Amino acid sequence: MDTLIHVSNVSKRYDSDGAFAVADVSFDVRVGEAVAIMGPSGSGKSTILNLVAGLDRPTSGTVTVAGQRIDSLGETGLAKFRRRQVGMIFQFFNLLDDLTVADNVMLPAQLAGLPKARARRQADDLLERLKISNHRQAYPARLSGGERQRVAIARALVNSPDILLADEPTGALDTATGEEIGRLLRELNGSGQTMIMVTHNPELAARYANRLITISDGKVAADSGAPSAEGSPVSSAAVRS
Ligand SMILES: Nc1ncnc2c1ncn2[C@@H]1O[C@H](COP(=O)(O)OP(=O)(O)O)[C@@H](O)[C@H]1O
Ligand SMILES: [Mg+2]
């Protein structure tokens, strides 16, 4: 299978005299994988996700996505990379409160240069697919947490990104809603979407990812490795060990 993401000996410190948030991390992600990243608070999970997203640059090491070295891209190149190749969702959704649902989802497509009519069509299709189109003219404040996360997922997918990155996507949701979002992510992965999800929830990792990477003190402590040919979920035992 094709390697989509190649993270090689990546370290990151935010201050030149500070501690390493991430220290010598290496892993590859193949096209179509659903990877869960788990680890204690402050262990470096969000930093790793942000480095893959091109939101930040490593202090050393290389990050290659779809054949392109993104650690050495300039600001313009990185902005373009983020717009077209990565979709990202967060614990608290990060929707724009003064835009409607439809306008939130259209925005990244318009920023990527799509004509408005096409951006609207793309947004409508995704809202339909994520079963949230009845709220297309609503403002985010009117929606439940689960509905907001569906909108955020639609927005993340509007430019058909190579990778979907999710930073604790169910962290602000109740158990049932979290499971619903987990199932949705699993379905998206089933239709081919490569994804990396940071989660505190072992059940979610076991049921909705097919590989688990455990981070501890900025390092990879365990990596369940390649999924089987069937892409079966990692076992609960593997997640808890
Ligand atoms: N923007 C930042 N500036 C300075 N230190 C940061 C910044 N972001 C994260 N850190 C530090 O880096 C370490 C890893 O943080 P983070 O990647 O957010 O961990 P996690 O997502 O696993 O909770 C922590 O010690 C945190 O305080
Ligand atoms: Mg985090």
PDB file of C-alpha atoms and ligand atoms in Angstrom:
ATOM      1  CA  MET A   1       0.000   0.000   0.000  1.00  0.00           C
ATOM      2  CA  ASP A   2       1.111   3.563  -0.620  1.00  0.00           C
ATOM      3  CA  THR A   3       2.717   5.596   2.124  1.00  0.00           C
ATOM      4  CA  LEU A   4       0.833   8.857   2.514  1.00  0.00           C
ATOM      5  CA  ILE A   5       2.536  10.341   5.579  1.00  0.00           C
ATOM      6  CA  HIS A   6       6.182   9.833   6.477  1.00  0.00           C
ATOM      7  CA  VAL A   7       7.285  11.314   9.805  1.00  0.00           C
ATOM      8  CA  SER A   8      11.010  10.787  10.279  1.00  0.00           C
ATOM      9  CA  ASN A   9      12.994  11.509  13.476  1.00  0.00           C
ATOM     10  CA  VAL A  10      10.870  14.520  14.264  1.00  0.00           C
ATOM     11  CA  SER A  11      11.585  16.613  17.340  1.00  0.00           C
ATOM     12  CA  LYS A  12       9.892  19.808  18.385  1.00  0.00           C
ATOM     13  CA  ARG A  13      10.577  22.324  21.101  1.00  0.00           C
ATOM     14  CA  TYR A  14       8.636  25.530  21.350  1.00  0.00           C
ATOM     15  CA  ASP A  15      11.441  27.470  23.082  1.00  0.00           C
ATOM     16  CA  SER A  16      15.068  27.125  22.046  1.00  0.00           C
ATOM     17  CA  ASP A  17      16.102  26.543  25.668  1.00  0.00           C
ATOM     18  CA  GLY A  18      12.942  24.615  26.656  1.00  0.00           C
ATOM     19  CA  ALA A  19      12.053  20.953  26.886  1.00  0.00           C
ATOM     20  CA  PHE A  20      11.197  18.853  23.844  1.00  0.00           C
ATOM     21  CA  ALA A  21       7.421  18.538  23.355  1.00  0.00           C
ATOM     22  CA  VAL A  22       8.136  15.796  20.789  1.00  0.00           C
ATOM     23  CA  ALA A  23      11.399  13.858  20.713  1.00  0.00           C
ATOM     24  CA  ASP A  24      12.596  11.750  17.796  1.00  0.00           C
ATOM     25  CA  VAL A  25       9.224  10.505  16.610  1.00  0.00           C
ATOM     26  CA  SER A  26       8.972   8.373  13.477  1.00  0.00           C
ATOM     27  CA  PHE A  27       5.984   6.671  11.874  1.00  0.00           C
ATOM     28  CA  ASP A  28       4.435   6.148   8.467  1.00  0.00           C
ATOM     29  CA  VAL A  29       0.749   6.198   7.607  1.00  0.00           C
ATOM     30  CA  ARG A  30      -0.515   4.394   4.525  1.00  0.00           C
ATOM     31  CA  VAL A  31      -3.360   5.506   2.319  1.00  0.00           C
ATOM     32  CA  GLY A  32      -6.662   4.392   3.850  1.00  0.00           C
ATOM     33  CA  GLU A  33      -5.473   3.838   7.419  1.00  0.00           C
ATOM     34  CA  ALA A  34      -7.416   5.043  10.469  1.00  0.00           C
ATOM     35  CA  VAL A  35      -4.806   5.703  13.156  1.00  0.00           C
ATOM     36  CA  ALA A  36      -5.657   6.496  16.766  1.00  0.00           C
ATOM     37  CA  ILE A  37      -3.095   8.353  18.873  1.00  0.00           C
ATOM     38  CA  MET A  38      -3.413   7.986  22.627  1.00  0.00           C
ATOM     39  CA  GLY A  39      -1.298   9.172  25.540  1.00  0.00           C
ATOM     40  CA  PRO A  40      -1.398  11.270  28.694  1.00  0.00           C
ATOM     41  CA  SER A  41      -2.193  14.948  28.683  1.00  0.00           C
ATOM     42  CA  GLY A  42       0.854  16.989  27.677  1.00  0.00           C
ATOM     43  CA  SER A  43       2.607  14.015  26.038  1.00  0.00           C
ATOM     44  CA  GLY A  44       2.816  15.706  22.632  1.00  0.00           C
ATOM     45  CA  LYS A  45      -0.213  14.375  20.740  1.00  0.00           C
ATOM     46  CA  SER A  46      -1.520  17.730  19.501  1.00  0.00           C
ATOM     47  CA  THR A  47       1.997  18.818  18.605  1.00  0.00           C
ATOM     48  CA  ILE A  48       2.395  15.730  16.388  1.00  0.00           C
ATOM     49  CA  LEU A  49      -0.955  16.379  14.708  1.00  0.00           C
ATOM     50  CA  ASN A  50      -0.077  20.037  14.111  1.00  0.00           C
ATOM     51  CA  LEU A  51       3.253  19.047  12.538  1.00  0.00           C
ATOM     52  CA  VAL A  52       1.461  16.683  10.125  1.00  0.00           C
ATOM     53  CA  ALA A  53      -1.109  19.418   9.425  1.00  0.00           C
ATOM     54  CA  GLY A  54       1.598  21.910   8.504  1.00  0.00           C
ATOM     55  CA  LEU A  55       0.368  24.237  11.252  1.00  0.00           C
ATOM     56  CA  ASP A  56       3.830  24.162  12.774  1.00  0.00           C
ATOM     57  CA  ARG A  57       7.347  23.140  11.746  1.00  0.00           C
ATOM     58  CA  PRO A  58       9.578  20.575  13.472  1.00  0.00           C
ATOM     59  CA  THR A  59      12.780  21.704  15.202  1.00  0.00           C
ATOM     60  CA  SER A  60      14.473  18.762  13.473  1.00  0.00           C
ATOM     61  CA  GLY A  61      13.451  15.790  11.361  1.00  0.00           C
ATOM     62  CA  THR A  62      11.259  15.608   8.284  1.00  0.00           C
ATOM     63  CA  VAL A  63       7.530  15.404   7.557  1.00  0.00           C
ATOM     64  CA  THR A  64       6.543  14.205   4.080  1.00  0.00           C
ATOM     65  CA  VAL A  65       2.909  14.146   2.974  1.00  0.00           C
ATOM     66  CA  ALA A  66       1.876  12.775  -0.419  1.00  0.00           C
ATOM     67  CA  GLY A  67       5.475  12.935  -1.590  1.00  0.00           C
ATOM     68  CA  GLN A  68       6.014  16.538  -0.538  1.00  0.00           C
ATOM     69  CA  ARG A  69       8.397  17.628   2.215  1.00  0.00           C
ATOM     70  CA  ILE A  70       6.251  20.001   4.252  1.00  0.00           C
ATOM     71  CA  ASP A  71       8.791  20.790   6.991  1.00  0.00           C
ATOM     72  CA  SER A  72      10.769  22.890   4.526  1.00  0.00           C
ATOM     73  CA  LEU A  73       7.870  24.669   2.817  1.00  0.00           C
ATOM     74  CA  GLY A  74       7.597  28.449   3.100  1.00  0.00           C
ATOM     75  CA  GLU A  75       4.508  30.172   4.519  1.00  0.00           C
ATOM     76  CA  THR A  76       2.742  30.377   1.143  1.00  0.00           C
ATOM     77  CA  GLY A  77       3.432  26.740   0.341  1.00  0.00           C
ATOM     78  CA  LEU A  78       2.273  25.668   3.788  1.00  0.00           C
ATOM     79  CA  ALA A  79      -0.945  27.667   3.541  1.00  0.00           C
ATOM     80  CA  LYS A  80      -1.687  26.037   0.192  1.00  0.00           C
ATOM     81  CA  PHE A  81      -0.848  22.603   1.585  1.00  0.00           C
ATOM     82  CA  ARG A  82      -3.161  23.112   4.580  1.00  0.00           C
ATOM     83  CA  ARG A  83      -6.014  24.302   2.401  1.00  0.00           C
ATOM     84  CA  ARG A  84      -5.926  21.494  -0.125  1.00  0.00           C
ATOM     85  CA  GLN A  85      -4.454  18.436   1.507  1.00  0.00           C
ATOM     86  CA  VAL A  86      -5.509  18.476   5.144  1.00  0.00           C
ATOM     87  CA  GLY A  87      -8.845  18.650   6.900  1.00  0.00           C
ATOM     88  CA  MET A  88      -8.814  19.140  10.630  1.00  0.00           C
ATOM     89  CA  ILE A  89     -11.426  18.862  13.382  1.00  0.00           C
ATOM     90  CA  PHE A  90     -11.110  19.824  17.034  1.00  0.00           C
ATOM     91  CA  GLN A  91     -12.654  19.131  20.432  1.00  0.00           C
ATOM     92  CA  PHE A  92     -14.525  22.436  20.474  1.00  0.00           C
ATOM     93  CA  PHE A  93     -15.462  22.441  16.770  1.00  0.00           C
ATOM     94  CA  ASN A  94     -13.898  25.877  15.986  1.00  0.00           C
ATOM     95  CA  LEU A  95     -16.816  26.951  13.792  1.00  0.00           C
ATOM     96  CA  LEU A  96     -17.311  30.621  12.960  1.00  0.00           C
ATOM     97  CA  ASP A  97     -20.320  31.747  14.998  1.00  0.00           C
ATOM     98  CA  ASP A  98     -21.392  34.587  12.728  1.00  0.00           C
ATOM     99  CA  LEU A  99     -21.578  32.400   9.606  1.00  0.00           C
ATOM    100  CA  THR A 100     -24.370  29.951   8.840  1.00  0.00           C
ATOM    101  CA  VAL A 101     -23.670  26.217   8.708  1.00  0.00           C
ATOM    102  CA  ALA A 102     -23.550  26.307   4.896  1.00  0.00           C
ATOM    103  CA  ASP A 103     -21.214  29.314   4.856  1.00  0.00           C
ATOM    104  CA  ASN A 104     -18.888  27.692   7.400  1.00  0.00           C
ATOM    105  CA  VAL A 105     -18.587  24.620   5.188  1.00  0.00           C
ATOM    106  CA  MET A 106     -18.166  26.615   1.962  1.00  0.00           C
ATOM    107  CA  LEU A 107     -15.467  28.904   3.301  1.00  0.00           C
ATOM    108  CA  PRO A 108     -12.401  26.659   2.856  1.00  0.00           C
ATOM    109  CA  ALA A 109     -13.525  25.825  -0.690  1.00  0.00           C
ATOM    110  CA  GLN A 110     -13.813  29.498  -1.536  1.00  0.00           C
ATOM    111  CA  LEU A 111     -10.424  30.192   0.048  1.00  0.00           C
ATOM    112  CA  ALA A 112      -9.024  27.440  -2.168  1.00  0.00           C
ATOM    113  CA  GLY A 113     -10.320  29.359  -5.188  1.00  0.00           C
ATOM    114  CA  LEU A 114     -13.495  27.445  -6.041  1.00  0.00           C
ATOM    115  CA  PRO A 115     -16.214  29.582  -7.630  1.00  0.00           C
ATOM    116  CA  LYS A 116     -19.030  30.295  -5.189  1.00  0.00           C
ATOM    117  CA  ALA A 117     -21.646  28.166  -6.942  1.00  0.00           C
ATOM    118  CA  ARG A 118     -19.355  25.139  -6.970  1.00  0.00           C
ATOM    119  CA  ALA A 119     -18.319  25.693  -3.367  1.00  0.00           C
ATOM    120  CA  ARG A 120     -21.996  25.784  -2.416  1.00  0.00           C
ATOM    121  CA  ARG A 121     -22.669  22.560  -4.301  1.00  0.00           C
ATOM    122  CA  GLN A 122     -19.763  20.814  -2.587  1.00  0.00           C
ATOM    123  CA  ALA A 123     -20.966  22.070   0.797  1.00  0.00           C
ATOM    124  CA  ASP A 124     -24.544  20.968   0.128  1.00  0.00           C
ATOM    125  CA  ASP A 125     -23.408  17.490  -0.909  1.00  0.00           C
ATOM    126  CA  LEU A 126     -21.398  17.063   2.280  1.00  0.00           C
ATOM    127  CA  LEU A 127     -24.128  18.420   4.536  1.00  0.00           C
ATOM    128  CA  GLU A 128     -26.450  15.896   2.907  1.00  0.00           C
ATOM    129  CA  ARG A 129     -23.967  13.069   3.380  1.00  0.00           C
ATOM    130  CA  LEU A 130     -23.411  14.000   7.031  1.00  0.00           C
ATOM    131  CA  LYS A 131     -27.175  14.250   7.586  1.00  0.00           C
ATOM    132  CA  ILE A 132     -27.120  17.841   8.733  1.00  0.00           C
ATOM    133  CA  SER A 133     -28.548  19.582   5.664  1.00  0.00           C
ATOM    134  CA  ASN A 134     -31.773  20.499   7.470  1.00  0.00           C
ATOM    135  CA  HIS A 135     -29.641  22.932   9.491  1.00  0.00           C
ATOM    136  CA  ARG A 136     -27.814  24.462   6.551  1.00  0.00           C
ATOM    137  CA  GLN A 137     -29.149  27.975   7.176  1.00  0.00           C
ATOM    138  CA  ALA A 138     -28.814  27.814  10.972  1.00  0.00           C
ATOM    139  CA  TYR A 139     -26.054  29.433  13.003  1.00  0.00           C
ATOM    140  CA  PRO A 140     -23.736  27.111  14.959  1.00  0.00           C
ATOM    141  CA  ALA A 141     -24.877  28.422  18.354  1.00  0.00           C
ATOM    142  CA  ARG A 142     -28.299  26.869  17.702  1.00  0.00           C
ATOM    143  CA  LEU A 143     -26.910  23.368  17.203  1.00  0.00           C
ATOM    144  CA  SER A 144     -26.085  20.574  19.628  1.00  0.00           C
ATOM    145  CA  GLY A 145     -22.472  19.470  20.114  1.00  0.00           C
ATOM    146  CA  GLY A 146     -22.902  16.431  17.875  1.00  0.00           C
ATOM    147  CA  GLU A 147     -24.456  18.554  15.138  1.00  0.00           C
ATOM    148  CA  ARG A 148     -21.634  21.086  15.377  1.00  0.00           C
ATOM    149  CA  GLN A 149     -19.049  18.339  15.024  1.00  0.00           C
ATOM    150  CA  ARG A 150     -20.841  17.073  11.896  1.00  0.00           C
ATOM    151  CA  VAL A 151     -20.636  20.568  10.449  1.00  0.00           C
ATOM    152  CA  ALA A 152     -16.946  20.743  11.375  1.00  0.00           C
ATOM    153  CA  ILE A 153     -16.369  17.386   9.648  1.00  0.00           C
ATOM    154  CA  ALA A 154     -18.163  18.637   6.527  1.00  0.00           C
ATOM    155  CA  ARG A 155     -15.985  21.742   6.551  1.00  0.00           C
ATOM    156  CA  ALA A 156     -12.841  19.637   6.987  1.00  0.00           C
ATOM    157  CA  LEU A 157     -13.785  17.483   3.976  1.00  0.00           C
ATOM    158  CA  VAL A 158     -14.939  20.182   1.574  1.00  0.00           C
ATOM    159  CA  ASN A 159     -11.647  20.322  -0.337  1.00  0.00           C
ATOM    160  CA  SER A 160     -11.389  16.500  -0.508  1.00  0.00           C
ATOM    161  CA  PRO A 161      -8.238  16.381   1.634  1.00  0.00           C
ATOM    162  CA  ASP A 162      -5.757  13.494   1.526  1.00  0.00           C
ATOM    163  CA  ILE A 163      -5.895  13.309   5.326  1.00  0.00           C
ATOM    164  CA  LEU A 164      -8.455  14.048   8.000  1.00  0.00           C
ATOM    165  CA  LEU A 165      -6.851  14.956  11.329  1.00  0.00           C
ATOM    166  CA  ALA A 166      -9.016  14.915  14.444  1.00  0.00           C
ATOM    167  CA  ASP A 167      -7.808  16.277  17.796  1.00  0.00           C
ATOM    168  CA  GLU A 168     -10.033  14.756  20.504  1.00  0.00           C
ATOM    169  CA  PRO A 169     -13.125  14.996  18.292  1.00  0.00           C
ATOM    170  CA  THR A 170     -15.421  13.505  20.929  1.00  0.00           C
ATOM    171  CA  GLY A 171     -13.835  15.197  23.948  1.00  0.00           C
ATOM    172  CA  ALA A 172     -16.696  17.659  24.387  1.00  0.00           C
ATOM    173  CA  LEU A 173     -19.510  15.198  23.602  1.00  0.00           C
ATOM    174  CA  ASP A 174     -21.548  12.852  25.771  1.00  0.00           C
ATOM    175  CA  THR A 175     -20.926   9.115  25.346  1.00  0.00           C
ATOM    176  CA  ALA A 176     -23.751   8.386  22.914  1.00  0.00           C
ATOM    177  CA  THR A 177     -22.960  11.387  20.713  1.00  0.00           C
ATOM    178  CA  GLY A 178     -19.259  10.550  20.845  1.00  0.00           C
ATOM    179  CA  GLU A 179     -20.064   7.044  19.584  1.00  0.00           C
ATOM    180  CA  GLU A 180     -22.151   8.495  16.790  1.00  0.00           C
ATOM    181  CA  ILE A 181     -19.269  10.727  15.689  1.00  0.00           C
ATOM    182  CA  GLY A 182     -16.931   7.741  15.998  1.00  0.00           C
ATOM    183  CA  ARG A 183     -19.184   5.665  13.723  1.00  0.00           C
ATOM    184  CA  LEU A 184     -19.291   8.506  11.237  1.00  0.00           C
ATOM    185  CA  LEU A 185     -15.498   8.736  11.163  1.00  0.00           C
ATOM    186  CA  ARG A 186     -15.345   4.956  10.726  1.00  0.00           C
ATOM    187  CA  GLU A 187     -17.748   5.185   7.770  1.00  0.00           C
ATOM    188  CA  LEU A 188     -15.660   7.918   6.184  1.00  0.00           C
ATOM    189  CA  ASN A 189     -12.586   5.741   6.616  1.00  0.00           C
ATOM    190  CA  GLY A 190     -14.550   2.845   5.107  1.00  0.00           C
ATOM    191  CA  SER A 191     -15.055   4.914   1.996  1.00  0.00           C
ATOM    192  CA  GLY A 192     -11.315   5.508   1.754  1.00  0.00           C
ATOM    193  CA  GLN A 193     -10.581   8.585   3.860  1.00  0.00           C
ATOM    194  CA  THR A 194      -7.182   8.360   5.581  1.00  0.00           C
ATOM    195  CA  MET A 195      -7.352   9.694   9.116  1.00  0.00           C
ATOM    196  CA  ILE A 196      -5.417  10.258  12.321  1.00  0.00           C
ATOM    197  CA  MET A 197      -7.443  10.755  15.473  1.00  0.00           C
ATOM    198  CA  VAL A 198      -6.152  11.805  18.883  1.00  0.00           C
ATOM    199  CA  THR A 199      -8.411  10.470  21.605  1.00  0.00           C
ATOM    200  CA  HIS A 200      -8.510   9.814  25.331  1.00  0.00           C
ATOM    201  CA  ASN A 201     -11.159   7.207  24.817  1.00  0.00           C
ATOM    202  CA  PRO A 202      -9.846   3.605  24.519  1.00  0.00           C
ATOM    203  CA  GLU A 203     -13.243   2.310  23.364  1.00  0.00           C
ATOM    204  CA  LEU A 204     -13.288   4.790  20.525  1.00  0.00           C
ATOM    205  CA  ALA A 205      -9.736   3.903  19.539  1.00  0.00           C
ATOM    206  CA  ALA A 206     -10.528   0.183  19.618  1.00  0.00           C
ATOM    207  CA  ARG A 207     -13.733   0.430  17.640  1.00  0.00           C
ATOM    208  CA  TYR A 208     -13.052   3.136  15.144  1.00  0.00           C
ATOM    209  CA  ALA A 209      -9.362   2.940  14.330  1.00  0.00           C
ATOM    210  CA  ASN A 210      -7.372   0.106  12.784  1.00  0.00           C
ATOM    211  CA  ARG A 211      -4.065   1.074  14.345  1.00  0.00           C
ATOM    212  CA  LEU A 212      -2.994   2.552  17.667  1.00  0.00           C
ATOM    213  CA  ILE A 213       0.066   4.704  18.332  1.00  0.00           C
ATOM    214  CA  THR A 214       0.732   5.405  22.012  1.00  0.00           C
ATOM    215  CA  ILE A 215       2.699   8.531  22.887  1.00  0.00           C
ATOM    216  CA  SER A 216       4.492   9.035  26.175  1.00  0.00           C
ATOM    217  CA  ASP A 217       6.764  11.979  27.043  1.00  0.00           C
ATOM    218  CA  GLY A 218       6.969  13.076  23.419  1.00  0.00           C
ATOM    219  CA  LYS A 219       8.011   9.636  22.158  1.00  0.00           C
ATOM    220  CA  VAL A 220       6.284   6.720  20.452  1.00  0.00           C
ATOM    221  CA  ALA A 221       5.838   4.203  23.279  1.00  0.00           C
ATOM    222  CA  ALA A 222       3.929   1.657  21.165  1.00  0.00           C
ATOM    223  CA  ASP A 223       2.650   1.324  17.616  1.00  0.00           C
ATOM    224  CA  SER A 224       0.314  -1.524  16.764  1.00  0.00           C
ATOM    225  CA  GLY A 225       1.686  -1.192  13.244  1.00  0.00           C
ATOM    226  CA  ALA A 226       0.175  -2.196   9.976  1.00  0.00           C
ATOM    227  CA  PRO A 227      -3.504  -3.105   9.869  1.00  0.00           C
ATOM    228  CA  SER A 228      -4.349  -6.605   8.672  1.00  0.00           C
ATOM    229  CA  ALA A 229      -5.409  -7.032   5.081  1.00  0.00           C
ATOM    230  CA  GLU A 230      -9.053  -6.767   6.182  1.00  0.00           C
ATOM    231  CA  GLY A 231      -8.347  -3.565   8.069  1.00  0.00           C
ATOM    232  CA  SER A 232      -9.850  -5.049  11.217  1.00  0.00           C
ATOM    233  CA  PRO A 233     -10.088  -2.791  14.281  1.00  0.00           C
ATOM    234  CA  VAL A 234      -7.335  -3.045  16.892  1.00  0.00           C
ATOM    235  CA  SER A 235      -8.379  -5.268  19.764  1.00  0.00           C
ATOM    236  CA  SER A 236      -9.432  -3.726  23.057  1.00  0.00           C
ATOM    237  CA  ALA A 237      -6.599  -5.642  24.700  1.00  0.00           C
ATOM    238  CA  ALA A 238      -4.051  -3.936  22.455  1.00  0.00           C
ATOM    239  CA  VAL A 239      -5.530  -0.563  23.317  1.00  0.00           C
ATOM    240  CA  ARG A 240      -5.404  -1.155  27.054  1.00  0.00           C
ATOM    241  CA  SER A 241      -1.944  -2.713  27.212  1.00  0.00           C
TER     242      SER A 241
HETATM  243  N1  LIG B   1       2.325  26.633  21.659  1.00  0.00           N
HETATM  244  C1  LIG B   1       3.052  26.119  22.645  1.00  0.00           C
HETATM  245  N2  LIG B   1       4.048  26.824  23.244  1.00  0.00           N
HETATM  246  C2  LIG B   1       4.797  26.289  24.234  1.00  0.00           C
HETATM  247  N3  LIG B   1       4.658  25.026  24.692  1.00  0.00           N
HETATM  248  C3  LIG B   1       3.681  24.269  24.128  1.00  0.00           C
HETATM  249  C4  LIG B   1       2.843  24.771  23.086  1.00  0.00           C
HETATM  250  N4  LIG B   1       1.988  23.784  22.728  1.00  0.00           N
HETATM  251  C5  LIG B   1       2.262  22.733  23.518  1.00  0.00           C
HETATM  252  N5  LIG B   1       3.292  23.011  24.359  1.00  0.00           N
HETATM  253  C6  LIG B   1       3.890  22.068  25.337  1.00  0.00           C
HETATM  254  O1  LIG B   1       4.318  20.914  24.647  1.00  0.00           O
HETATM  255  C7  LIG B   1       4.022  19.736  25.376  1.00  0.00           C
HETATM  256  C8  LIG B   1       3.114  18.817  24.558  1.00  0.00           C
HETATM  257  O2  LIG B   1       1.842  19.462  24.416  1.00  0.00           O
HETATM  258  P1  LIG B   1       0.676  18.910  23.493  1.00  0.00           P
HETATM  259  O3  LIG B   1       1.246  18.519  22.189  1.00  0.00           O
HETATM  260  O4  LIG B   1      -0.405  19.929  23.504  1.00  0.00           O
HETATM  261  O5  LIG B   1       0.246  17.605  24.306  1.00  0.00           O
HETATM  262  P2  LIG B   1      -1.114  16.760  24.285  1.00  0.00           P
HETATM  263  O6  LIG B   1      -1.890  17.140  23.065  1.00  0.00           O
HETATM  264  O7  LIG B   1      -0.664  15.342  24.308  1.00  0.00           O
HETATM  265  O8  LIG B   1      -1.848  17.117  25.550  1.00  0.00           O
HETATM  266  C9  LIG B   1       3.415  20.188  26.686  1.00  0.00           C
HETATM  267  O9  LIG B   1       4.434  20.253  27.650  1.00  0.00           O
HETATM  268  C10 LIG B   1       2.886  21.572  26.369  1.00  0.00           C
HETATM  269  O10 LIG B   1       2.872  22.390  27.503  1.00  0.00           O
HETATM  270 MG    MG B   2      -3.784  17.923  22.897  1.00  0.00          MG
END
